[in-house]
mmCIF file with all atom_site columns, C-alpha atoms in Angstrom:
data_model
loop_
_atom_site.group_PDB
_atom_site.id
_atom_site.type_symbol
_atom_site.label_atom_id
_atom_site.label_alt_id
_atom_site.label_comp_id
_atom_site.label_asym_id
_atom_site.label_entity_id
_atom_site.label_seq_id
_atom_site.pdbx_PDB_ins_code
_atom_site.Cartn_x
_atom_site.Cartn_y
_atom_site.Cartn_z
_atom_site.occupancy
_atom_site.B_iso_or_equiv
_atom_site.pdbx_formal_charge
_atom_site.auth_seq_id
_atom_site.auth_comp_id
_atom_site.auth_asym_id
_atom_site.auth_atom_id
_atom_site.pdbx_PDB_model_num
ATOM 1   C CA . ASP A 1 1   ? 6.896   -76.796 -31.024 1.00 0.00 ? 1   ASP A CA 1
ATOM 2   C CA . ILE A 1 2   ? 4.877   -76.313 -34.192 1.00 0.00 ? 2   ILE A CA 1
ATOM 3   C CA . GLN A 1 3   ? 6.379   -73.625 -36.391 1.00 0.00 ? 3   GLN A CA 1
ATOM 4   C CA . MET A 1 4   ? 4.038   -71.358 -38.317 1.00 0.00 ? 4   MET A CA 1
ATOM 5   C CA . THR A 1 5   ? 5.427   -69.511 -41.492 1.00 0.00 ? 5   THR A CA 1
ATOM 6   C CA . GLN A 1 6   ? 3.382   -66.851 -43.167 1.00 0.00 ? 6   GLN A CA 1
ATOM 7   C CA . SER A 1 7   ? 3.922   -65.403 -46.633 1.00 0.00 ? 7   SER A CA 1
ATOM 8   C CA . PRO A 1 8   ? 4.464   -62.823 -47.759 1.00 0.00 ? 8   PRO A CA 1
ATOM 9   C CA . SER A 1 9   ? 5.780   -60.822 -44.801 1.00 0.00 ? 9   SER A CA 1
ATOM 10  C CA . SER A 1 10  ? 4.305   -57.667 -46.215 1.00 0.00 ? 10  SER A CA 1
ATOM 11  C CA . LEU A 1 11  ? 2.288   -56.692 -49.262 1.00 0.00 ? 11  LEU A CA 1
ATOM 12  C CA . SER A 1 12  ? 0.968   -53.590 -50.877 1.00 0.00 ? 12  SER A CA 1
ATOM 13  C CA . ALA A 1 13  ? -2.551  -53.499 -52.301 1.00 0.00 ? 13  ALA A CA 1
ATOM 14  C CA . SER A 1 14  ? -5.099  -51.037 -53.376 1.00 0.00 ? 14  SER A CA 1
ATOM 15  C CA . VAL A 1 15  ? -8.742  -50.627 -52.171 1.00 0.00 ? 15  VAL A CA 1
ATOM 16  C CA . GLY A 1 16  ? -10.958 -53.127 -53.984 1.00 0.00 ? 16  GLY A CA 1
ATOM 17  C CA . GLU A 1 17  ? -8.184  -55.637 -54.741 1.00 0.00 ? 17  GLU A CA 1
ATOM 18  C CA . ARG A 1 18  ? -8.351  -59.250 -53.618 1.00 0.00 ? 18  ARG A CA 1
ATOM 19  C CA . VAL A 1 19  ? -5.524  -60.242 -51.209 1.00 0.00 ? 19  VAL A CA 1
ATOM 20  C CA . THR A 1 20  ? -4.359  -63.734 -50.147 1.00 0.00 ? 20  THR A CA 1
ATOM 21  C CA . ILE A 1 21  ? -2.044  -64.523 -47.204 1.00 0.00 ? 21  ILE A CA 1
ATOM 22  C CA . THR A 1 22  ? -0.609  -67.931 -46.935 1.00 0.00 ? 22  THR A CA 1
ATOM 23  C CA . CYS A 1 23  ? 0.316   -69.712 -43.674 1.00 0.00 ? 23  CYS A CA 1
ATOM 24  C CA . ARG A 1 24  ? 2.163   -73.140 -43.474 1.00 0.00 ? 24  ARG A CA 1
ATOM 25  C CA . ALA A 1 25  ? 2.628   -75.265 -40.398 1.00 0.00 ? 25  ALA A CA 1
ATOM 26  C CA . SER A 1 26  ? 5.707   -77.449 -39.791 1.00 0.00 ? 26  SER A CA 1
ATOM 27  C CA . GLN A 1 27  ? 3.476   -80.445 -39.190 1.00 0.00 ? 27  GLN A CA 1
ATOM 28  C CA . SER A 1 28  ? -0.149  -81.345 -39.772 1.00 0.00 ? 28  SER A CA 1
ATOM 29  C CA . ILE A 1 29  ? -2.515  -79.428 -37.542 1.00 0.00 ? 29  ILE A CA 1
ATOM 30  C CA . SER A 1 30  ? -5.785  -80.717 -39.180 1.00 0.00 ? 30  SER A CA 1
ATOM 31  C CA . ILE A 1 31  ? -8.062  -77.629 -39.348 1.00 0.00 ? 31  ILE A CA 1
ATOM 32  C CA . TYR A 1 32  ? -6.940  -76.111 -36.090 1.00 0.00 ? 32  TYR A CA 1
ATOM 33  C CA . LEU A 1 33  ? -5.928  -72.797 -37.581 1.00 0.00 ? 33  LEU A CA 1
ATOM 34  C CA . ASN A 1 34  ? -7.078  -69.407 -36.556 1.00 0.00 ? 34  ASN A CA 1
ATOM 35  C CA . TRP A 1 35  ? -6.553  -65.831 -38.138 1.00 0.00 ? 35  TRP A CA 1
ATOM 36  C CA . TYR A 1 36  ? -6.335  -62.579 -36.252 1.00 0.00 ? 36  TYR A CA 1
ATOM 37  C CA . GLN A 1 37  ? -6.128  -58.837 -37.422 1.00 0.00 ? 37  GLN A CA 1
ATOM 38  C CA . GLN A 1 38  ? -3.935  -56.422 -35.599 1.00 0.00 ? 38  GLN A CA 1
ATOM 39  C CA . LYS A 1 39  ? -3.899  -52.671 -35.992 1.00 0.00 ? 39  LYS A CA 1
ATOM 40  C CA . PRO A 1 40  ? -1.120  -50.463 -34.548 1.00 0.00 ? 40  PRO A CA 1
ATOM 41  C CA . GLY A 1 41  ? -1.484  -50.035 -30.725 1.00 0.00 ? 41  GLY A CA 1
ATOM 42  C CA . LYS A 1 42  ? -4.509  -52.399 -30.511 1.00 0.00 ? 42  LYS A CA 1
ATOM 43  C CA . ALA A 1 43  ? -5.121  -55.976 -29.382 1.00 0.00 ? 43  ALA A CA 1
ATOM 44  C CA . PRO A 1 44  ? -5.551  -58.704 -31.974 1.00 0.00 ? 44  PRO A CA 1
ATOM 45  C CA . LYS A 1 45  ? -8.980  -59.087 -33.375 1.00 0.00 ? 45  LYS A CA 1
ATOM 46  C CA . PHE A 1 46  ? -10.334 -62.570 -33.931 1.00 0.00 ? 46  PHE A CA 1
ATOM 47  C CA . LEU A 1 47  ? -11.386 -63.189 -37.528 1.00 0.00 ? 47  LEU A CA 1
ATOM 48  C CA . ILE A 1 48  ? -11.529 -66.923 -38.475 1.00 0.00 ? 48  ILE A CA 1
ATOM 49  C CA . TYR A 1 49  ? -11.389 -70.035 -36.404 1.00 0.00 ? 49  TYR A CA 1
ATOM 50  C CA . SER A 1 50  ? -10.966 -73.684 -37.415 1.00 0.00 ? 50  SER A CA 1
ATOM 51  C CA . ALA A 1 51  ? -9.401  -72.677 -40.666 1.00 0.00 ? 51  ALA A CA 1
ATOM 52  C CA . SER A 1 52  ? -12.655 -71.416 -42.488 1.00 0.00 ? 52  SER A CA 1
ATOM 53  C CA . SER A 1 53  ? -15.275 -70.463 -39.921 1.00 0.00 ? 53  SER A CA 1
ATOM 54  C CA . LEU A 1 54  ? -16.015 -66.735 -39.755 1.00 0.00 ? 54  LEU A CA 1
ATOM 55  C CA . GLN A 1 55  ? -16.223 -65.249 -36.273 1.00 0.00 ? 55  GLN A CA 1
ATOM 56  C CA . SER A 1 56  ? -19.557 -63.481 -35.563 1.00 0.00 ? 56  SER A CA 1
ATOM 57  C CA . GLY A 1 57  ? -19.470 -59.932 -36.754 1.00 0.00 ? 57  GLY A CA 1
ATOM 58  C CA . VAL A 1 58  ? -16.547 -60.346 -39.175 1.00 0.00 ? 58  VAL A CA 1
ATOM 59  C CA . PRO A 1 59  ? -17.427 -59.011 -42.743 1.00 0.00 ? 59  PRO A CA 1
ATOM 60  C CA . SER A 1 60  ? -18.047 -61.662 -45.292 1.00 0.00 ? 60  SER A CA 1
ATOM 61  C CA . ARG A 1 61  ? -15.168 -60.467 -47.507 1.00 0.00 ? 61  ARG A CA 1
ATOM 62  C CA . PHE A 1 62  ? -12.894 -62.411 -45.238 1.00 0.00 ? 62  PHE A CA 1
ATOM 63  C CA . SER A 1 63  ? -12.566 -66.056 -45.854 1.00 0.00 ? 63  SER A CA 1
ATOM 64  C CA . GLY A 1 64  ? -10.191 -68.786 -44.784 1.00 0.00 ? 64  GLY A CA 1
ATOM 65  C CA . SER A 1 65  ? -9.352  -72.287 -46.316 1.00 0.00 ? 65  SER A CA 1
ATOM 66  C CA . GLY A 1 66  ? -6.982  -75.079 -45.902 1.00 0.00 ? 66  GLY A CA 1
ATOM 67  C CA . SER A 1 67  ? -6.117  -78.165 -43.742 1.00 0.00 ? 67  SER A CA 1
ATOM 68  C CA . GLY A 1 68  ? -3.107  -80.131 -42.803 1.00 0.00 ? 68  GLY A CA 1
ATOM 69  C CA . THR A 1 69  ? -0.202  -77.858 -43.270 1.00 0.00 ? 69  THR A CA 1
ATOM 70  C CA . ASP A 1 70  ? -1.289  -75.203 -45.798 1.00 0.00 ? 70  ASP A CA 1
ATOM 71  C CA . PHE A 1 71  ? -3.815  -72.451 -45.104 1.00 0.00 ? 71  PHE A CA 1
ATOM 72  C CA . THR A 1 72  ? -4.950  -69.204 -46.741 1.00 0.00 ? 72  THR A CA 1
ATOM 73  C CA . LEU A 1 73  ? -6.701  -66.109 -45.637 1.00 0.00 ? 73  LEU A CA 1
ATOM 74  C CA . THR A 1 74  ? -8.424  -64.163 -48.482 1.00 0.00 ? 74  THR A CA 1
ATOM 75  C CA . ILE A 1 75  ? -9.777  -60.665 -48.345 1.00 0.00 ? 75  ILE A CA 1
ATOM 76  C CA . ASN A 1 76  ? -12.055 -59.966 -51.234 1.00 0.00 ? 76  ASN A CA 1
ATOM 77  C CA . SER A 1 77  ? -12.348 -56.285 -52.163 1.00 0.00 ? 77  SER A CA 1
ATOM 78  C CA . LEU A 1 78  ? -10.013 -54.786 -49.732 1.00 0.00 ? 78  LEU A CA 1
ATOM 79  C CA . GLN A 1 79  ? -11.379 -51.918 -47.717 1.00 0.00 ? 79  GLN A CA 1
ATOM 80  C CA . PRO A 1 80  ? -9.435  -49.017 -46.177 1.00 0.00 ? 80  PRO A CA 1
ATOM 81  C CA . GLU A 1 81  ? -10.151 -50.447 -42.613 1.00 0.00 ? 81  GLU A CA 1
ATOM 82  C CA . ASP A 1 82  ? -8.549  -53.820 -43.705 1.00 0.00 ? 82  ASP A CA 1
ATOM 83  C CA . PHE A 1 83  ? -4.878  -52.288 -43.735 1.00 0.00 ? 83  PHE A CA 1
ATOM 84  C CA . ALA A 1 84  ? -3.429  -54.032 -40.784 1.00 0.00 ? 84  ALA A CA 1
ATOM 85  C CA . THR A 1 85  ? -1.090  -56.898 -39.825 1.00 0.00 ? 85  THR A CA 1
ATOM 86  C CA . TYR A 1 86  ? -2.584  -60.504 -39.969 1.00 0.00 ? 86  TYR A CA 1
ATOM 87  C CA . TYR A 1 87  ? -1.396  -63.425 -37.960 1.00 0.00 ? 87  TYR A CA 1
ATOM 88  C CA . CYS A 1 88  ? -2.274  -67.125 -38.162 1.00 0.00 ? 88  CYS A CA 1
ATOM 89  C CA . GLN A 1 89  ? -2.209  -69.277 -34.925 1.00 0.00 ? 89  GLN A CA 1
ATOM 90  C CA . GLN A 1 90  ? -2.299  -72.942 -34.476 1.00 0.00 ? 90  GLN A CA 1
ATOM 91  C CA . SER A 1 91  ? -4.380  -74.338 -31.689 1.00 0.00 ? 91  SER A CA 1
ATOM 92  C CA . TYR A 1 92  ? -3.738  -78.034 -32.398 1.00 0.00 ? 92  TYR A CA 1
ATOM 93  C CA . SER A 1 93  ? -1.312  -78.509 -29.569 1.00 0.00 ? 93  SER A CA 1
ATOM 94  C CA . THR A 1 94  ? 0.489   -76.386 -26.902 1.00 0.00 ? 94  THR A CA 1
ATOM 95  C CA . PRO A 1 95  ? 2.484   -74.312 -26.943 1.00 0.00 ? 95  PRO A CA 1
ATOM 96  C CA . GLN A 1 96  ? 0.169   -72.346 -29.216 1.00 0.00 ? 96  GLN A CA 1
ATOM 97  C CA . THR A 1 97  ? 2.327   -70.705 -31.896 1.00 0.00 ? 97  THR A CA 1
ATOM 98  C CA . PHE A 1 98  ? 1.618   -67.779 -34.157 1.00 0.00 ? 98  PHE A CA 1
ATOM 99  C CA . GLY A 1 99  ? 3.080   -66.932 -37.657 1.00 0.00 ? 99  GLY A CA 1
ATOM 100 C CA . GLN A 1 100 ? 5.351   -63.948 -37.904 1.00 0.00 ? 100 GLN A CA 1
ATOM 101 C CA . GLY A 1 101 ? 2.666   -61.784 -39.309 1.00 0.00 ? 101 GLY A CA 1
ATOM 102 C CA . THR A 1 102 ? 1.851   -60.262 -42.728 1.00 0.00 ? 102 THR A CA 1
ATOM 103 C CA . GLN A 1 103 ? 1.523   -56.454 -43.008 1.00 0.00 ? 103 GLN A CA 1
ATOM 104 C CA . VAL A 1 104 ? -0.979  -55.387 -45.592 1.00 0.00 ? 104 VAL A CA 1
ATOM 105 C CA . GLU A 1 105 ? -0.254  -51.788 -46.652 1.00 0.00 ? 105 GLU A CA 1
ATOM 106 C CA . ILE A 1 106 ? -1.760  -49.334 -48.891 1.00 0.00 ? 106 ILE A CA 1
ATOM 107 C CA . LYS A 1 107 ? -0.399  -49.208 -52.534 1.00 0.00 ? 107 LYS A CA 1
ATOM 108 C CA . GLN B 2 1   ? -19.923 -59.779 -22.891 1.00 0.00 ? 1   GLN B CA 1
ATOM 109 C CA . VAL B 2 2   ? -16.650 -60.836 -21.187 1.00 0.00 ? 2   VAL B CA 1
ATOM 110 C CA . GLN B 2 3   ? -14.074 -58.091 -20.937 1.00 0.00 ? 3   GLN B CA 1
ATOM 111 C CA . LEU B 2 4   ? -10.536 -58.386 -19.638 1.00 0.00 ? 4   LEU B CA 1
ATOM 112 C CA . GLN B 2 5   ? -8.119  -55.600 -18.396 1.00 0.00 ? 5   GLN B CA 1
ATOM 113 C CA . GLU B 2 6   ? -4.551  -55.899 -17.626 1.00 0.00 ? 6   GLU B CA 1
ATOM 114 C CA . SER B 2 7   ? -2.826  -53.895 -14.817 1.00 0.00 ? 7   SER B CA 1
ATOM 115 C CA . GLY B 2 8   ? 0.518   -53.689 -13.149 1.00 0.00 ? 8   GLY B CA 1
ATOM 116 C CA . PRO B 2 9   ? 3.873   -51.907 -13.212 1.00 0.00 ? 9   PRO B CA 1
ATOM 117 C CA . GLY B 2 10  ? 4.968   -50.539 -16.622 1.00 0.00 ? 10  GLY B CA 1
ATOM 118 C CA . LEU B 2 11  ? 8.732   -50.620 -15.577 1.00 0.00 ? 11  LEU B CA 1
ATOM 119 C CA . VAL B 2 12  ? 10.586  -53.531 -14.036 1.00 0.00 ? 12  VAL B CA 1
ATOM 120 C CA . LYS B 2 13  ? 14.290  -53.779 -13.285 1.00 0.00 ? 13  LYS B CA 1
ATOM 121 C CA . PRO B 2 14  ? 16.442  -56.511 -14.676 1.00 0.00 ? 14  PRO B CA 1
ATOM 122 C CA . SER B 2 15  ? 16.596  -59.664 -12.553 1.00 0.00 ? 15  SER B CA 1
ATOM 123 C CA . GLU B 2 16  ? 13.418  -58.765 -10.745 1.00 0.00 ? 16  GLU B CA 1
ATOM 124 C CA . THR B 2 17  ? 10.004  -60.315 -11.107 1.00 0.00 ? 17  THR B CA 1
ATOM 125 C CA . LEU B 2 18  ? 7.312   -58.965 -13.474 1.00 0.00 ? 18  LEU B CA 1
ATOM 126 C CA . SER B 2 19  ? 3.835   -59.100 -11.976 1.00 0.00 ? 19  SER B CA 1
ATOM 127 C CA . LEU B 2 20  ? 0.613   -58.460 -13.771 1.00 0.00 ? 20  LEU B CA 1
ATOM 128 C CA . THR B 2 21  ? -3.044  -58.958 -13.065 1.00 0.00 ? 21  THR B CA 1
ATOM 129 C CA . CYS B 2 22  ? -5.946  -59.420 -15.337 1.00 0.00 ? 22  CYS B CA 1
ATOM 130 C CA . THR B 2 23  ? -9.390  -58.457 -14.202 1.00 0.00 ? 23  THR B CA 1
ATOM 131 C CA . VAL B 2 24  ? -12.383 -60.191 -15.763 1.00 0.00 ? 24  VAL B CA 1
ATOM 132 C CA . SER B 2 25  ? -15.847 -58.660 -16.069 1.00 0.00 ? 25  SER B CA 1
ATOM 133 C CA . GLY B 2 26  ? -18.938 -60.023 -17.579 1.00 0.00 ? 26  GLY B CA 1
ATOM 134 C CA . GLY B 2 27  ? -17.883 -63.565 -16.816 1.00 0.00 ? 27  GLY B CA 1
ATOM 135 C CA . SER B 2 28  ? -16.351 -65.714 -14.168 1.00 0.00 ? 28  SER B CA 1
ATOM 136 C CA . VAL B 2 29  ? -12.781 -67.144 -14.000 1.00 0.00 ? 29  VAL B CA 1
ATOM 137 C CA . SER B 2 30  ? -14.416 -69.928 -11.893 1.00 0.00 ? 30  SER B CA 1
ATOM 138 C CA . SER B 2 31  ? -16.648 -71.231 -14.704 1.00 0.00 ? 31  SER B CA 1
ATOM 139 C CA . GLY B 2 32  ? -15.809 -74.324 -16.562 1.00 0.00 ? 32  GLY B CA 1
ATOM 140 C CA . SER B 2 33  ? -15.115 -74.629 -20.308 1.00 0.00 ? 33  SER B CA 1
ATOM 141 C CA . TYR B 2 34  ? -12.507 -71.789 -20.332 1.00 0.00 ? 34  TYR B CA 1
ATOM 142 C CA . TYR B 2 35  ? -8.835  -71.260 -19.828 1.00 0.00 ? 35  TYR B CA 1
ATOM 143 C CA . TRP B 2 36  ? -7.255  -67.859 -18.905 1.00 0.00 ? 36  TRP B CA 1
ATOM 144 C CA . SER B 2 37  ? -4.222  -66.940 -20.979 1.00 0.00 ? 37  SER B CA 1
ATOM 145 C CA . TRP B 2 38  ? -1.302  -64.645 -21.107 1.00 0.00 ? 38  TRP B CA 1
ATOM 146 C CA . ILE B 2 39  ? 0.338   -63.710 -24.465 1.00 0.00 ? 39  ILE B CA 1
ATOM 147 C CA . ARG B 2 40  ? 3.039   -61.153 -25.046 1.00 0.00 ? 40  ARG B CA 1
ATOM 148 C CA . GLN B 2 41  ? 4.357   -59.198 -28.019 1.00 0.00 ? 41  GLN B CA 1
ATOM 149 C CA . PRO B 2 42  ? 7.828   -57.442 -28.048 1.00 0.00 ? 42  PRO B CA 1
ATOM 150 C CA . PRO B 2 43  ? 7.765   -54.055 -29.658 1.00 0.00 ? 43  PRO B CA 1
ATOM 151 C CA . GLY B 2 44  ? 7.473   -54.355 -33.454 1.00 0.00 ? 44  GLY B CA 1
ATOM 152 C CA . LYS B 2 45  ? 7.600   -58.172 -33.298 1.00 0.00 ? 45  LYS B CA 1
ATOM 153 C CA . GLY B 2 46  ? 5.062   -61.117 -33.359 1.00 0.00 ? 46  GLY B CA 1
ATOM 154 C CA . LEU B 2 47  ? 3.025   -62.826 -30.745 1.00 0.00 ? 47  LEU B CA 1
ATOM 155 C CA . GLU B 2 48  ? 4.237   -65.383 -28.136 1.00 0.00 ? 48  GLU B CA 1
ATOM 156 C CA . TRP B 2 49  ? 1.996   -67.562 -26.044 1.00 0.00 ? 49  TRP B CA 1
ATOM 157 C CA . ILE B 2 50  ? 3.058   -67.530 -22.444 1.00 0.00 ? 50  ILE B CA 1
ATOM 158 C CA . GLY B 2 51  ? 0.604   -70.081 -20.919 1.00 0.00 ? 51  GLY B CA 1
ATOM 159 C CA . TYR B 2 52  ? -2.889  -70.463 -19.432 1.00 0.00 ? 52  TYR B CA 1
ATOM 160 C CA . ILE B 2 53  ? -4.667  -71.672 -16.398 1.00 0.00 ? 53  ILE B CA 1
ATOM 161 C CA . TYR B 2 54  ? -7.913  -73.559 -16.024 1.00 0.00 ? 54  TYR B CA 1
ATOM 162 C CA . TYR B 2 55  ? -10.558 -72.886 -13.326 1.00 0.00 ? 55  TYR B CA 1
ATOM 163 C CA . THR B 2 56  ? -9.363  -75.919 -11.586 1.00 0.00 ? 56  THR B CA 1
ATOM 164 C CA . GLY B 2 57  ? -5.932  -74.336 -11.176 1.00 0.00 ? 57  GLY B CA 1
ATOM 165 C CA . ASN B 2 58  ? -4.199  -76.597 -13.653 1.00 0.00 ? 58  ASN B CA 1
ATOM 166 C CA . THR B 2 59  ? -1.731  -74.675 -15.750 1.00 0.00 ? 59  THR B CA 1
ATOM 167 C CA . ASN B 2 60  ? 0.111   -75.084 -19.105 1.00 0.00 ? 60  ASN B CA 1
ATOM 168 C CA . TYR B 2 61  ? 3.151   -73.073 -19.828 1.00 0.00 ? 61  TYR B CA 1
ATOM 169 C CA . ASN B 2 62  ? 5.254   -72.449 -22.878 1.00 0.00 ? 62  ASN B CA 1
ATOM 170 C CA . PRO B 2 63  ? 8.386   -74.564 -22.322 1.00 0.00 ? 63  PRO B CA 1
ATOM 171 C CA . SER B 2 64  ? 10.546  -71.610 -23.428 1.00 0.00 ? 64  SER B CA 1
ATOM 172 C CA . LEU B 2 65  ? 9.451   -69.791 -20.301 1.00 0.00 ? 65  LEU B CA 1
ATOM 173 C CA . LYS B 2 66  ? 8.273   -72.462 -18.053 1.00 0.00 ? 66  LYS B CA 1
ATOM 174 C CA . SER B 2 67  ? 11.209  -72.201 -15.449 1.00 0.00 ? 67  SER B CA 1
ATOM 175 C CA . ARG B 2 68  ? 10.300  -68.549 -14.881 1.00 0.00 ? 68  ARG B CA 1
ATOM 176 C CA . VAL B 2 69  ? 6.475   -68.336 -15.271 1.00 0.00 ? 69  VAL B CA 1
ATOM 177 C CA . THR B 2 70  ? 3.762   -68.725 -12.752 1.00 0.00 ? 70  THR B CA 1
ATOM 178 C CA . ILE B 2 71  ? 0.146   -68.071 -13.556 1.00 0.00 ? 71  ILE B CA 1
ATOM 179 C CA . SER B 2 72  ? -2.494  -68.098 -10.799 1.00 0.00 ? 72  SER B CA 1
ATOM 180 C CA . LEU B 2 73  ? -6.202  -67.486 -10.153 1.00 0.00 ? 73  LEU B CA 1
ATOM 181 C CA . ASP B 2 74  ? -7.913  -65.216 -7.510  1.00 0.00 ? 74  ASP B CA 1
ATOM 182 C CA . THR B 2 75  ? -11.528 -66.370 -7.754  1.00 0.00 ? 75  THR B CA 1
ATOM 183 C CA . SER B 2 76  ? -12.565 -64.006 -4.922  1.00 0.00 ? 76  SER B CA 1
ATOM 184 C CA . LYS B 2 77  ? -11.535 -61.043 -7.036  1.00 0.00 ? 77  LYS B CA 1
ATOM 185 C CA . ASN B 2 78  ? -12.391 -62.634 -10.475 1.00 0.00 ? 78  ASN B CA 1
ATOM 186 C CA . GLN B 2 79  ? -8.738  -62.129 -11.531 1.00 0.00 ? 79  GLN B CA 1
ATOM 187 C CA . PHE B 2 80  ? -5.876  -64.131 -12.767 1.00 0.00 ? 80  PHE B CA 1
ATOM 188 C CA . SER B 2 81  ? -2.139  -63.185 -12.612 1.00 0.00 ? 81  SER B CA 1
ATOM 189 C CA . LEU B 2 82  ? 1.213   -63.655 -14.268 1.00 0.00 ? 82  LEU B CA 1
ATOM 190 C CA . LYS B 2 83  ? 4.564   -63.692 -12.564 1.00 0.00 ? 83  LYS B CA 1
ATOM 191 C CA . LEU B 2 84  ? 7.722   -63.836 -14.633 1.00 0.00 ? 84  LEU B CA 1
ATOM 192 C CA . SER B 2 85  ? 10.873  -64.007 -12.631 1.00 0.00 ? 85  SER B CA 1
ATOM 193 C CA . SER B 2 86  ? 14.535  -62.958 -13.498 1.00 0.00 ? 86  SER B CA 1
ATOM 194 C CA . VAL B 2 87  ? 13.552  -60.570 -16.253 1.00 0.00 ? 87  VAL B CA 1
ATOM 195 C CA . THR B 2 88  ? 15.841  -59.257 -18.818 1.00 0.00 ? 88  THR B CA 1
ATOM 196 C CA . ALA B 2 89  ? 15.518  -56.590 -21.609 1.00 0.00 ? 89  ALA B CA 1
ATOM 197 C CA . ALA B 2 90  ? 14.230  -59.552 -23.871 1.00 0.00 ? 90  ALA B CA 1
ATOM 198 C CA . ASP B 2 91  ? 11.096  -59.615 -21.708 1.00 0.00 ? 91  ASP B CA 1
ATOM 199 C CA . THR B 2 92  ? 10.099  -56.081 -22.650 1.00 0.00 ? 92  THR B CA 1
ATOM 200 C CA . ALA B 2 93  ? 6.762   -56.391 -24.490 1.00 0.00 ? 93  ALA B CA 1
ATOM 201 C CA . VAL B 2 94  ? 2.995   -55.688 -24.496 1.00 0.00 ? 94  VAL B CA 1
ATOM 202 C CA . TYR B 2 95  ? 1.478   -58.302 -22.299 1.00 0.00 ? 95  TYR B CA 1
ATOM 203 C CA . TYR B 2 96  ? -2.080  -59.382 -23.201 1.00 0.00 ? 96  TYR B CA 1
ATOM 204 C CA . CYS B 2 97  ? -4.538  -61.470 -21.110 1.00 0.00 ? 97  CYS B CA 1
ATOM 205 C CA . ALA B 2 98  ? -7.135  -63.445 -22.971 1.00 0.00 ? 98  ALA B CA 1
ATOM 206 C CA . ARG B 2 99  ? -9.924  -66.010 -22.527 1.00 0.00 ? 99  ARG B CA 1
ATOM 207 C CA . ASP B 2 100 ? -9.187  -69.226 -24.341 1.00 0.00 ? 100 ASP B CA 1
ATOM 208 C CA . GLY B 2 101 ? -11.199 -72.434 -25.030 1.00 0.00 ? 101 GLY B CA 1
ATOM 209 C CA . GLY B 2 102 ? -7.998  -74.624 -24.579 1.00 0.00 ? 102 GLY B CA 1
ATOM 210 C CA . VAL B 2 103 ? -6.527  -77.049 -27.032 1.00 0.00 ? 103 VAL B CA 1
ATOM 211 C CA . LEU B 2 104 ? -8.248  -76.993 -30.488 1.00 0.00 ? 104 LEU B CA 1
ATOM 212 C CA . TYR B 2 105 ? -9.902  -73.653 -29.577 1.00 0.00 ? 105 TYR B CA 1
ATOM 213 C CA . TRP B 2 106 ? -8.581  -70.090 -29.444 1.00 0.00 ? 106 TRP B CA 1
ATOM 214 C CA . PRO B 2 107 ? -7.855  -66.995 -27.369 1.00 0.00 ? 107 PRO B CA 1
ATOM 215 C CA . ASP B 2 108 ? -10.776 -64.487 -27.619 1.00 0.00 ? 108 ASP B CA 1
ATOM 216 C CA . PRO B 2 109 ? -11.579 -62.005 -26.273 1.00 0.00 ? 109 PRO B CA 1
ATOM 217 C CA . TRP B 2 110 ? -8.306  -60.176 -25.425 1.00 0.00 ? 110 TRP B CA 1
ATOM 218 C CA . GLY B 2 111 ? -7.528  -57.365 -23.040 1.00 0.00 ? 111 GLY B CA 1
ATOM 219 C CA . GLN B 2 112 ? -6.194  -53.998 -24.420 1.00 0.00 ? 112 GLN B CA 1
ATOM 220 C CA . GLY B 2 113 ? -2.590  -55.039 -23.423 1.00 0.00 ? 113 GLY B CA 1
ATOM 221 C CA . THR B 2 114 ? -0.103  -53.416 -21.174 1.00 0.00 ? 114 THR B CA 1
ATOM 222 C CA . LEU B 2 115 ? 3.476   -52.446 -22.008 1.00 0.00 ? 115 LEU B CA 1
ATOM 223 C CA . VAL B 2 116 ? 6.209   -53.663 -19.625 1.00 0.00 ? 116 VAL B CA 1
ATOM 224 C CA . THR B 2 117 ? 9.634   -52.322 -20.098 1.00 0.00 ? 117 THR B CA 1
ATOM 225 C CA . VAL B 2 118 ? 12.624  -53.953 -18.366 1.00 0.00 ? 118 VAL B CA 1
ATOM 226 C CA . SER B 2 119 ? 15.215  -51.352 -17.605 1.00 0.00 ? 119 SER B CA 1
ATOM 227 C CA . SER B 2 120 ? 17.396  -50.202 -14.773 1.00 0.00 ? 120 SER B CA 1
#
């Protein structure tokens, strides 16, 4: 199985700040890396596919980059509704695997 | 747009079989191009892919659960189902169903999820 490791596990940030979350794969997954946002009691919401493509309807302050084994999710100008847990997921091979999550909290 | 809704018992006894159904609306489980997935999340923990089924009936399961998992389609009801046998407390989780494009693609959309607790 491909292991996905996110860092940090949690972070505190203020509204308006820029936030970066890193995801590392245990082997190369090309660009087949997706990002999800999850709020308490809700299903994950799909944000970004294929490392850098924004899902329709997702605000442009979200962006993704990377290829191979190292990827980042950036949120420019953090908004109150962005406080949540973020997961990366590789779809390069089965079993699909997810990172352990990064919780973004209000400072 | 496609919507998915999980249903099934919220409490299952240890050693018994967990059974859940996902009802799909706004789309057909019989259409090509999509896989129909199950993913779970233990309370306070991360996401684990259980497996998926293609409209042809072909399945792909997580090796960690393969010996206990069965995913099936009911095209007449536009549903797909999950059975997980010999459950233990470690199988307590929110279970989500989702539509997936398969390898190189992604699960989206997801159902709202249903909590299944394994306890006597």
